[in-house]
Coordinates of N, CA and C in Angstrom, one line a residue:
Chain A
X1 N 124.3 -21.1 173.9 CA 125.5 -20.3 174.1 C 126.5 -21.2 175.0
X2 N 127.8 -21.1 174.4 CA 128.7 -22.1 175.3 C 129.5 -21.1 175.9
X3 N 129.6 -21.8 177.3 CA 130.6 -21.5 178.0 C 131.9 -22.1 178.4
X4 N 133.2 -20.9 178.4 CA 134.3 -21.9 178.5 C 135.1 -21.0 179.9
X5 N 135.7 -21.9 180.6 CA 136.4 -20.8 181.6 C 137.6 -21.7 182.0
X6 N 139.0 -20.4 182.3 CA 140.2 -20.9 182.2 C 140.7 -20.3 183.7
X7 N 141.7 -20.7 184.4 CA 141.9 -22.4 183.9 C 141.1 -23.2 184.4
X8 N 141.0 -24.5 184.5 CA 140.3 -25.5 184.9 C 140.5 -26.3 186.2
X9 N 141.7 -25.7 186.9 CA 141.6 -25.7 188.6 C 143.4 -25.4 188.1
X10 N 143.1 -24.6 189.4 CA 144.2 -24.1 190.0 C 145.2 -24.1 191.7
X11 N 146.5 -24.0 191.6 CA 146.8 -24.0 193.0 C 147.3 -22.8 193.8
X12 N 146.8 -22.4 194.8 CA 147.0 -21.4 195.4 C 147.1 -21.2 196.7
X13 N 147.6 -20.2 197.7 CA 148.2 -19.9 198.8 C 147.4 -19.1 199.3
X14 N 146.9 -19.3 200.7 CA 146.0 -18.3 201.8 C 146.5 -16.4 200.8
X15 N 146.3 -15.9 201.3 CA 146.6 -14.4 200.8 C 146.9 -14.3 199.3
X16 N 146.8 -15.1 198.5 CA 147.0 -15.2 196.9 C 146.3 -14.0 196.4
X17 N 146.5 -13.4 194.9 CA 145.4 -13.2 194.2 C 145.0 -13.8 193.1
X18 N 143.9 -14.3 193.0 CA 143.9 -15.5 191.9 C 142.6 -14.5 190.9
X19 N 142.8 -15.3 189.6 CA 141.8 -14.4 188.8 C 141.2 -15.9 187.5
X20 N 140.3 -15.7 187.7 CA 139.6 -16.6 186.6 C 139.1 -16.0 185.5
X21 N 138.8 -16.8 184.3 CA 138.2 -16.1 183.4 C 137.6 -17.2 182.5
X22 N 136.4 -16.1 182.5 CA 135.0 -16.9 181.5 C 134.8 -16.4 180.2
X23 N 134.6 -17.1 179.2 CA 134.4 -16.8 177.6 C 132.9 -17.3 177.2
X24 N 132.4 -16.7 176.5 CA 130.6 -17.0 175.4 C 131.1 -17.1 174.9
X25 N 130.2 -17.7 174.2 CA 130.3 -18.0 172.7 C 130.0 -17.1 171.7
X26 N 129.0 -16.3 172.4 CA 128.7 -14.8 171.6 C 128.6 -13.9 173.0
X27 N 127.9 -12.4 172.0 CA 127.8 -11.2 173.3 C 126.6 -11.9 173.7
X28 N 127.1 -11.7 175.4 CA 126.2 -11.6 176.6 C 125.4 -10.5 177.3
X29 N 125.9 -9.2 177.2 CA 125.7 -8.2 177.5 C 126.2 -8.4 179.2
X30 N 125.3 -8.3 180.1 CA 125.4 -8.0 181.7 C 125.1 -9.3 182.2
X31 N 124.7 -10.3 181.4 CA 123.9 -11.6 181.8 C 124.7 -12.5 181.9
X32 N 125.9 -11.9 183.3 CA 126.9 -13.1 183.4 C 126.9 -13.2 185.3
X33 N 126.7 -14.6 185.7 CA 127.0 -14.7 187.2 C 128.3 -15.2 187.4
X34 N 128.8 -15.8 189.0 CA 129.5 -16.7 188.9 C 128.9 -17.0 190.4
X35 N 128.8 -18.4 190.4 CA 128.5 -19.4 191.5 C 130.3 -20.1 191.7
X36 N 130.0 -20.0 193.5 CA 131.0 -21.2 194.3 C 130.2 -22.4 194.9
X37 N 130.9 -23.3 194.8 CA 130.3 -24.4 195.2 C 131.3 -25.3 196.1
X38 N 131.1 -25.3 197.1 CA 132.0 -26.4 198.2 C 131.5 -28.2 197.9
X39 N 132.7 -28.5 198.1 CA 132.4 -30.0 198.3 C 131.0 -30.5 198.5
X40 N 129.7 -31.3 198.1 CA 128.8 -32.0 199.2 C 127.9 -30.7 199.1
X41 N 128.1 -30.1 198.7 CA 126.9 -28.6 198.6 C 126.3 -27.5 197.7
X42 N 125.5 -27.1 197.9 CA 124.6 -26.4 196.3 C 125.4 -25.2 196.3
X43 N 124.9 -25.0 195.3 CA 126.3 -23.9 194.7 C 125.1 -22.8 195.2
X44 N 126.6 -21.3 195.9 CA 126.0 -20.3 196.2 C 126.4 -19.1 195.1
X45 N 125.4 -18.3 195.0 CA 125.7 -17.4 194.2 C 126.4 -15.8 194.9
X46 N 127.8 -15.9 193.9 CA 128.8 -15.0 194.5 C 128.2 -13.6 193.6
X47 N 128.2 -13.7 192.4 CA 128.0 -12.2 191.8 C 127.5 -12.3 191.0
X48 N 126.0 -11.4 190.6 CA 125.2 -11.8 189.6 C 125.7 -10.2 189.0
X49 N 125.2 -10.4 187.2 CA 125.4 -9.6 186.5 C 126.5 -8.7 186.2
X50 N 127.0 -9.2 186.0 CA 129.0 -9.5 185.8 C 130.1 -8.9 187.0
X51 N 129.1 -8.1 188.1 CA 129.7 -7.2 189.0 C 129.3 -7.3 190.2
X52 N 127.8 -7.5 190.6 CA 127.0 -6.9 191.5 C 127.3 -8.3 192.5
X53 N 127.7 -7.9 193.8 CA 128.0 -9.0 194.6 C 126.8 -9.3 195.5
X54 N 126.4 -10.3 195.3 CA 125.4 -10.8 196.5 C 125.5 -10.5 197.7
X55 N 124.3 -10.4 198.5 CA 124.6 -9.8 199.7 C 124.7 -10.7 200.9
X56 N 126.0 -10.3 201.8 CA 126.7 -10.8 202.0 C 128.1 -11.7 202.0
X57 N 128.1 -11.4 200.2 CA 129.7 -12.0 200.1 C 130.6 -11.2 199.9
X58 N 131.9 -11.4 200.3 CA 133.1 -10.3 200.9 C 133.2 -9.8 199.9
X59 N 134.0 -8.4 199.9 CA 134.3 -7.7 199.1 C 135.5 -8.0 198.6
X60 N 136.7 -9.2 198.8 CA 137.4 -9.6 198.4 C 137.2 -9.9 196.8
X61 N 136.1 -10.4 196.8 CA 135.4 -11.1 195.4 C 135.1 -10.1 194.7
X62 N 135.6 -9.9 193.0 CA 135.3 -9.0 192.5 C 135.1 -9.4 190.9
X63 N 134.0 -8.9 190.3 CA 133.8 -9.3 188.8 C 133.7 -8.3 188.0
X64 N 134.5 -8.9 186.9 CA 134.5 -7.8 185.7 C 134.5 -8.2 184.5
X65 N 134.1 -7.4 183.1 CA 134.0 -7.9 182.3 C 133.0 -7.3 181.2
X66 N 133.2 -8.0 180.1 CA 132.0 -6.9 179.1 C 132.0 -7.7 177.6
X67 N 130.7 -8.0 176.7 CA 130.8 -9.0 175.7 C 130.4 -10.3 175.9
X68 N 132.1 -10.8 175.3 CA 132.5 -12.3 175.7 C 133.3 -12.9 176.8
X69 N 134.3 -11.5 177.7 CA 135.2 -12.0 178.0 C 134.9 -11.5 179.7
X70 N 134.9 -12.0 180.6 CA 134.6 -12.1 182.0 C 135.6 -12.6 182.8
X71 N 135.9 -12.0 184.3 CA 136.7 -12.5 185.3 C 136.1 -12.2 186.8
X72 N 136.2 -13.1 187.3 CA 136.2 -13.3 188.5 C 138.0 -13.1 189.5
X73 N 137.6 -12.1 190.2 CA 138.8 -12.0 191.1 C 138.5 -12.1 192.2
X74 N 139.6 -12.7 193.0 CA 140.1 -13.1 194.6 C 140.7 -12.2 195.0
X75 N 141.3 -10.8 195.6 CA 141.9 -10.4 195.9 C 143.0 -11.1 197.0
X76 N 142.1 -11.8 197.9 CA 143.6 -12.2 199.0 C 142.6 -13.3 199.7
X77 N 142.9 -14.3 198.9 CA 142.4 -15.7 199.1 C 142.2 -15.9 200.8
X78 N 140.8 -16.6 200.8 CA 140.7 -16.6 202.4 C 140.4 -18.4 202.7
X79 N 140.9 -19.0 203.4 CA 140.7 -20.9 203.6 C 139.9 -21.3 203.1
X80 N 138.3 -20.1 203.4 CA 137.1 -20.6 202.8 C 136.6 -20.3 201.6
X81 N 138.0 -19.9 200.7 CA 137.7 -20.1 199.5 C 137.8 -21.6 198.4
X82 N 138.2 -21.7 198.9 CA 138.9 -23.2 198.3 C 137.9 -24.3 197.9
X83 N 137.3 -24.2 196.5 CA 135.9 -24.4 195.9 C 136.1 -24.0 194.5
X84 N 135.2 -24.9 194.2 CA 135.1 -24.9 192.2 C 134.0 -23.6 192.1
X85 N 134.5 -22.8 191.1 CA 133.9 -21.6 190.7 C 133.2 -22.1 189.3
X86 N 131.8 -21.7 188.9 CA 131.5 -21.8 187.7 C 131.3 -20.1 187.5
X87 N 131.0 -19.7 186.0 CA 130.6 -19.0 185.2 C 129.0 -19.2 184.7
X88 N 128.1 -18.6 184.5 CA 126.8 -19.0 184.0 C 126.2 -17.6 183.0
X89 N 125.9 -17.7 182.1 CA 124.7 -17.0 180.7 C 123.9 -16.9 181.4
X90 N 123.1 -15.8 181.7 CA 121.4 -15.8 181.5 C 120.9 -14.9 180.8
X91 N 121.8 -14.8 179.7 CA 121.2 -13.9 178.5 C 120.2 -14.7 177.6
X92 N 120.5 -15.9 177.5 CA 120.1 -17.2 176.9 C 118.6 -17.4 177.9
X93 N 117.2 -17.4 177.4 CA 116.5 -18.5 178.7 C 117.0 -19.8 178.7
X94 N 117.5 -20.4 177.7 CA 118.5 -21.4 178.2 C 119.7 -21.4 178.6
X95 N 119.7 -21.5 179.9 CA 121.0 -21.3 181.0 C 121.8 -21.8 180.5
X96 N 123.4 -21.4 180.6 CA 124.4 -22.3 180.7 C 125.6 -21.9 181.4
X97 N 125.8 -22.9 181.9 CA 127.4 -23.1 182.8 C 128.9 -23.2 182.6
X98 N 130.0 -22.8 182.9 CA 130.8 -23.0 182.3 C 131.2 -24.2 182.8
X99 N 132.2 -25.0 182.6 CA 132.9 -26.1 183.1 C 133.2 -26.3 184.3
X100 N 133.6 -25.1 185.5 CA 133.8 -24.8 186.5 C 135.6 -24.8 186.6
X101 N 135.6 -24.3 187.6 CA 137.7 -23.6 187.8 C 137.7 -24.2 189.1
X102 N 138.4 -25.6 189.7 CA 138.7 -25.8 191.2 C 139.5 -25.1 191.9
X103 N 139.3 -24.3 192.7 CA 141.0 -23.7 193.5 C 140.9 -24.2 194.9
X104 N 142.5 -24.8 194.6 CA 142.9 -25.8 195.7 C 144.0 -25.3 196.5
X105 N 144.5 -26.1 197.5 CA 145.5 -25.5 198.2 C 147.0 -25.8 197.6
X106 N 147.3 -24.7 197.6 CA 149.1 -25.3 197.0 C 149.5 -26.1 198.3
Chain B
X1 N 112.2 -17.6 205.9 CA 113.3 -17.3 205.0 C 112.8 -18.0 203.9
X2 N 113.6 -17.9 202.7 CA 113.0 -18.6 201.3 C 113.8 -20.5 201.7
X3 N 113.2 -21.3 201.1 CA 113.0 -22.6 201.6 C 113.4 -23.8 200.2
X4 N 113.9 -24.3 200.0 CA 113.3 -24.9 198.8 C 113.8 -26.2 199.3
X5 N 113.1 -27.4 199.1 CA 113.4 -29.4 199.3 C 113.0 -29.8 198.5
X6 N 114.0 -30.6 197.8 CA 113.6 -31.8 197.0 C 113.3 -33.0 197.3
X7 N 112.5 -33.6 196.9 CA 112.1 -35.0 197.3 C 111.9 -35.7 195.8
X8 N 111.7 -37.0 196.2 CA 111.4 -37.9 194.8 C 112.6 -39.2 193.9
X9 N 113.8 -38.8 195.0 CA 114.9 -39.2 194.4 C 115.5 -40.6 194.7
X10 N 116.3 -41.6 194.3 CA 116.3 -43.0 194.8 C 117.1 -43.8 193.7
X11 N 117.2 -44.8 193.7 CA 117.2 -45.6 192.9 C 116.3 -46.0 191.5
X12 N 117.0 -45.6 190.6 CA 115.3 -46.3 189.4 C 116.6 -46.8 188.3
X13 N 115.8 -47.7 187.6 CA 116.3 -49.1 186.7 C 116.4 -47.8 185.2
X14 N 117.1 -48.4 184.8 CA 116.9 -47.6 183.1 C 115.7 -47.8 182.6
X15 N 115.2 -46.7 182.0 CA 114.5 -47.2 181.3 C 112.7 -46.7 181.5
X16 N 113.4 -46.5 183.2 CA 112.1 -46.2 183.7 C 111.8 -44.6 183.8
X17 N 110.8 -44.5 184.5 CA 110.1 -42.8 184.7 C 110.2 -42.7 186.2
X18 N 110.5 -41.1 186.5 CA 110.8 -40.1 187.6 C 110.3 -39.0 187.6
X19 N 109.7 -38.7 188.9 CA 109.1 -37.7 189.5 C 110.2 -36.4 190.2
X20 N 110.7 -35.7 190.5 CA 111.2 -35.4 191.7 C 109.8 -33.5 191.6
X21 N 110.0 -33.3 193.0 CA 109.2 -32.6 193.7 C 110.2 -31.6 194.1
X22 N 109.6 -30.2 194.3 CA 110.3 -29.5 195.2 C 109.3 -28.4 195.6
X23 N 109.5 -28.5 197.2 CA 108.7 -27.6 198.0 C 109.3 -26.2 198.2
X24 N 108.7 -25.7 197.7 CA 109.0 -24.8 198.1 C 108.3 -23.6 199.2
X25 N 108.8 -22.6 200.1 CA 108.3 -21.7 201.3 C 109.0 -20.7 201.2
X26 N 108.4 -19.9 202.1 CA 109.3 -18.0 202.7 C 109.5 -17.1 201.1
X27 N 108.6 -17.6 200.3 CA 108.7 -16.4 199.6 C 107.1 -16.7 198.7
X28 N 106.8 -15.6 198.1 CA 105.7 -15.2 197.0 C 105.7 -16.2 195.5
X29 N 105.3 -17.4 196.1 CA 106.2 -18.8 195.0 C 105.3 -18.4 193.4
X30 N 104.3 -17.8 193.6 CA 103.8 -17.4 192.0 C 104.5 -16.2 191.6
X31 N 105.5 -15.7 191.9 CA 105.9 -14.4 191.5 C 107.3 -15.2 190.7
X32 N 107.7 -15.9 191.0 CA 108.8 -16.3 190.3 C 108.9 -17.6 189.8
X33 N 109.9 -17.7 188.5 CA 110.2 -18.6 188.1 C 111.0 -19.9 188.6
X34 N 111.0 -21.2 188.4 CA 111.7 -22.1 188.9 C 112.7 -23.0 188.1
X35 N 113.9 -23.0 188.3 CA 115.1 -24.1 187.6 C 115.2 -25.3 188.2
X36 N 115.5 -26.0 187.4 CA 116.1 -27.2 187.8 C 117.4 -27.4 187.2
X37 N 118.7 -27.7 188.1 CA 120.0 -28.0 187.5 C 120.5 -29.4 187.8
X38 N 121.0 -29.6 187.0 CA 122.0 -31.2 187.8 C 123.1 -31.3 188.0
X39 N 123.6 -32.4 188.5 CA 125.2 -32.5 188.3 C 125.9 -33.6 188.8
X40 N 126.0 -34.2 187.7 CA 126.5 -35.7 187.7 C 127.4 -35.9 188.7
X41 N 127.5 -37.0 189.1 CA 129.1 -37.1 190.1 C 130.2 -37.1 190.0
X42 N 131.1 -35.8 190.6 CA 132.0 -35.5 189.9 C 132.2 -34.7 188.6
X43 N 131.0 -34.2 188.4 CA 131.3 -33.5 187.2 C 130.8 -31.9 187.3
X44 N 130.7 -31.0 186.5 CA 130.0 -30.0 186.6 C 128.2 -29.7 187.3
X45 N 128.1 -28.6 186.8 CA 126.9 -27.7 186.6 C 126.1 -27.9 185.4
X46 N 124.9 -28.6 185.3 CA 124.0 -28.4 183.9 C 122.7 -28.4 184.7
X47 N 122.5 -26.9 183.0 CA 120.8 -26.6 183.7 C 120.1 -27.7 182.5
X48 N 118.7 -27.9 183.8 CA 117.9 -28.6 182.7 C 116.5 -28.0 182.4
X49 N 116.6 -27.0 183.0 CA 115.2 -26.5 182.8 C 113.8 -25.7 183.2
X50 N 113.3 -24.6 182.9 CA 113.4 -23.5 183.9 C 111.1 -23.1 183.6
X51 N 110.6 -23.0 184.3 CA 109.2 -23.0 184.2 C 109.5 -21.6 185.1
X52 N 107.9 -20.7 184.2 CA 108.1 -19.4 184.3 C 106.7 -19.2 185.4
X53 N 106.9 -18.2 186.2 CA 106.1 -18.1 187.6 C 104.7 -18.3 187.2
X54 N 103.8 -18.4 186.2 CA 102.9 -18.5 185.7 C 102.8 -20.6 185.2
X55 N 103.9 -20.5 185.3 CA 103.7 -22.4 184.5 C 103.5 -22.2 183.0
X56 N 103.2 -21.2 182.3 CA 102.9 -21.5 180.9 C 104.1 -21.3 179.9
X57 N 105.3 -20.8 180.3 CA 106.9 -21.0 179.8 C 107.3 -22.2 180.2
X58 N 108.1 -23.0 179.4 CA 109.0 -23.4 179.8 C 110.3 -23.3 178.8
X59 N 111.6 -24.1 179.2 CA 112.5 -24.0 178.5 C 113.0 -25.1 178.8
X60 N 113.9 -25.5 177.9 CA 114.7 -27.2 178.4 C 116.5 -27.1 177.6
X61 N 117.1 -27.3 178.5 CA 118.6 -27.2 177.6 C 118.0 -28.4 176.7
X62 N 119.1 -27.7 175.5 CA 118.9 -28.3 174.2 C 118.8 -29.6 174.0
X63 N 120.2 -30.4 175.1 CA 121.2 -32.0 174.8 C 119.5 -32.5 175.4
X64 N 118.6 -32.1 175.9 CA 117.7 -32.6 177.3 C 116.5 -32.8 176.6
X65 N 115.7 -31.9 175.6 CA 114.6 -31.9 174.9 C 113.9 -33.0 174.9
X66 N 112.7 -33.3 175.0 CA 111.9 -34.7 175.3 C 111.8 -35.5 176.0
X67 N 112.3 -35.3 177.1 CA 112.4 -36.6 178.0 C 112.2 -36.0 178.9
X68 N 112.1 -34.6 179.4 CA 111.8 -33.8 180.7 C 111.1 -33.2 180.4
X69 N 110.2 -33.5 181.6 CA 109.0 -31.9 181.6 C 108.5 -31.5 183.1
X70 N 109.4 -30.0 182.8 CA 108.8 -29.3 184.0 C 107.1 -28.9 184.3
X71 N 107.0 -28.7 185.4 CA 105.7 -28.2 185.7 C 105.7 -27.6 187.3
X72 N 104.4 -26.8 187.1 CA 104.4 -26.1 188.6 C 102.6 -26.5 189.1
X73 N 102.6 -26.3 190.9 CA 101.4 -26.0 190.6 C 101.5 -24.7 192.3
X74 N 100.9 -23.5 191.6 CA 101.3 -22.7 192.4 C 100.3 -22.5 193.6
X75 N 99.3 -23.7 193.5 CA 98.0 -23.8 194.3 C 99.3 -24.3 196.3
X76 N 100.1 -25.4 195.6 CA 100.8 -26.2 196.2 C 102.0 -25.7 196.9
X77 N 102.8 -24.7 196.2 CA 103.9 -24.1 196.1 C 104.7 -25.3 195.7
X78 N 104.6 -26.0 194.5 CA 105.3 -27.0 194.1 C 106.0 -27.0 192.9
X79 N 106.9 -27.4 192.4 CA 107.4 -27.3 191.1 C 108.3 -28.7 190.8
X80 N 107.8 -29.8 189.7 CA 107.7 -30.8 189.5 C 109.1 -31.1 188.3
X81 N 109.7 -32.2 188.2 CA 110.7 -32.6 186.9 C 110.6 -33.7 186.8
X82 N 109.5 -34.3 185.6 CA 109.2 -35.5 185.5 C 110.7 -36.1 184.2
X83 N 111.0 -37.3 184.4 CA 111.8 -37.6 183.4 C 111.5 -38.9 183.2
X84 N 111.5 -39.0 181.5 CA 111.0 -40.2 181.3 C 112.2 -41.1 180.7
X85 N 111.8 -42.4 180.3 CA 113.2 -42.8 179.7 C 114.5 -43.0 180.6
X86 N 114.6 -43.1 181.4 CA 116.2 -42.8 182.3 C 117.2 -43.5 182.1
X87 N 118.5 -42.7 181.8 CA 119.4 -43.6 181.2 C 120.5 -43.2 182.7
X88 N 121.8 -44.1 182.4 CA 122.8 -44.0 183.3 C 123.1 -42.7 183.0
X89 N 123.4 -42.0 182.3 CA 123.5 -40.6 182.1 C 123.1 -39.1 183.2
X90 N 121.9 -39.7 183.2 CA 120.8 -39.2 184.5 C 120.9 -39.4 185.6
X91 N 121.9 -40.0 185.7 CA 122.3 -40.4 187.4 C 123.7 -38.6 187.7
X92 N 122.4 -38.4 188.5 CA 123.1 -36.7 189.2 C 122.2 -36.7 190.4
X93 N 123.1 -35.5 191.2 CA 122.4 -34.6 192.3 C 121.0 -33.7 191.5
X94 N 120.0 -33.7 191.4 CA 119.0 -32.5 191.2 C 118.7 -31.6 192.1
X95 N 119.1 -30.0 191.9 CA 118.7 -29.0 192.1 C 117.5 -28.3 191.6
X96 N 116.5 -27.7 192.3 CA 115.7 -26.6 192.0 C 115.7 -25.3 192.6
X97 N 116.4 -24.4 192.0 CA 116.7 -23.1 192.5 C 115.7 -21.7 192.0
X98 N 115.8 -21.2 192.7 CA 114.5 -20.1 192.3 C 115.3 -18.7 191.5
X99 N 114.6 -18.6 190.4 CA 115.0 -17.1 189.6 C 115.1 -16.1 190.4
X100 N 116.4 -14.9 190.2 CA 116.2 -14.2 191.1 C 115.4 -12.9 190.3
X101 N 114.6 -13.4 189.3 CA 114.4 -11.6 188.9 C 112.4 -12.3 188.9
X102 N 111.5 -11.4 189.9 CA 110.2 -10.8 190.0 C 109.5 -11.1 188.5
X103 N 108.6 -12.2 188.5 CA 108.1 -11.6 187.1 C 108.8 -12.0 185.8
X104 N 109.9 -12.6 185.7 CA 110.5 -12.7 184.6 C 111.2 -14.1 184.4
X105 N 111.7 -14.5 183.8 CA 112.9 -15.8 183.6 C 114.1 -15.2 183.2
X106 N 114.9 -15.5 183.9 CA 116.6 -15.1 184.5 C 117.4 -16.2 184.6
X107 N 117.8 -16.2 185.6 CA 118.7 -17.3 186.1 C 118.6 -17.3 187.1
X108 N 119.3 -18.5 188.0 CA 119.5 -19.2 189.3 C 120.0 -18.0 189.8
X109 N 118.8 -18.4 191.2 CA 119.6 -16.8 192.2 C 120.0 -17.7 193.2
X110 N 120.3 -16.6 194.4 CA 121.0 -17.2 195.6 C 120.2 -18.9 196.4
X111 N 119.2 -19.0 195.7 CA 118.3 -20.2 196.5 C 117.7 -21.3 195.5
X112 N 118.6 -22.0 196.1 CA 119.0 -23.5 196.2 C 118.1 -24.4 197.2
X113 N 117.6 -25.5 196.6 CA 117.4 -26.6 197.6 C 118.5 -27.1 197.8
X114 N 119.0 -27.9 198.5 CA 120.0 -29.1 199.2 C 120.0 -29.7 197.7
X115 N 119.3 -30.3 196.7 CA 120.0 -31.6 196.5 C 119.0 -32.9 196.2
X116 N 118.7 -32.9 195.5 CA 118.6 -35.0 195.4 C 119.0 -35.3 194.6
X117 N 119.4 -37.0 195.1 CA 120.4 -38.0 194.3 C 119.4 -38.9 193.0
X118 N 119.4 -39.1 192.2 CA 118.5 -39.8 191.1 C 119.9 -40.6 190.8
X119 N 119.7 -41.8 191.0 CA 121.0 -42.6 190.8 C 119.9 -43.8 189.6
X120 N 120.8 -44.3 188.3 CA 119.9 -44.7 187.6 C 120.9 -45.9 187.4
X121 N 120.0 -47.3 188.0 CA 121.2 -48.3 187.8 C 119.8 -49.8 188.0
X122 N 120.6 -50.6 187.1 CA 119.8 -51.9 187.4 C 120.3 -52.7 188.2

């Protein structure tokens, strides 16, 4: 299953709302995460199963989605967002990732 | 707390064979499954391969097939990614992250080791 996610980095302002979006290749059903990953460090998992936010990550971060088509939203960008977001399948036992989305500082 | 380190990682010539290790602690290590991801430098996220809490699943992305073989031994709390053949290709950070679903094969949950470098250069 391929994954593709738009756009491929972006620039943005403290209090922004930024919104990403992930595409399969086919239906996924619920079997969609999205991991942040900072510079120099292992990627943490923001929201498994297209919605459900890990505990402890703000409620700023919000996911939605159904099928093929998935988004990840920022509501009001905070400094420490500023990190490549991926998309990931686990409908597949073969995992897969999307390209990843950088968001940088304007 | 849940724990995971990789070790095994360094310098190796093309051509040659790799071990990497990961220890794992702070959790019930036979109940769940283990991944391994990579990610070249500078580049994305790729899984390479996911051994099921039992050791008798495995799975291997497709591009990866024959040159990697996961294994566990849950005597140890260990879970192994031998790679044979090493090409410049194979020069990434290796991740082993733990499934987050009890019992089953899923996907990468919140726990991550750190990291090792497999740099593949003559």
């Amino acid at each position: 299953i391929q994954m593709t996610q738009s756009p491929s980095s972006l620039s943005a302002s403290v209090g922004d709302r930024v919104t990403i979006t992930c595409r399969s290749s086919q239906i996924i059903g619920t079997f969609l995460n999205w991991f942040q990953q900072r510079p120099g460090k292992a990627p943490d998992l923001l929201i498994y199963d297209v919605s459900t936010l890990q505990s402890g990550v703000p409620s700023r971060f919000n996911g939605s989605g159904s099928g093929t088509e998935f988004t990840l939203t920022i509501s009001s960008l905070q400094p420490e967002d500023f990190a490549t977001y991926y998309c990931q399948q686990g409908y597949s036992t073969r995992v897969t990732f999307g390209p990843g989305t950088k968001v940088d500082i304007k | 707390q849940v724990q995971l380190v990789e070790s095994g990682g360094g310098v190796v010539q093309p051509g040659m064979s790799l071990t990497l290790s990961c220890a794992a602690s702070g959790f019930t290590f036979s109940s769940y499954a283990l991944h391994w991801v990579r990610q070249a430098p500078g580049k994305g996220l790729e899984w390479v391969a996911v051994i099921s809490y039992h050791g008798s699943d495995k799975y291997y992305a497709d591009s990866l097939t024959g040159r990697f073989t996961v294994s566990r031994d849950n005597s140890k709390n260990m879970v192994y990614l031998h790679i044979n053949s090493l090409r410049s290709g194979d020069t990434a950070v290796y991740y082993c992250a733990r499934d987050y679903r009890i019992f089953g094969v899923s996907s990468p949950s919140a726990y991550w080791g750190q990291g090792i470098l497999v740099t593949v250069s003559s």
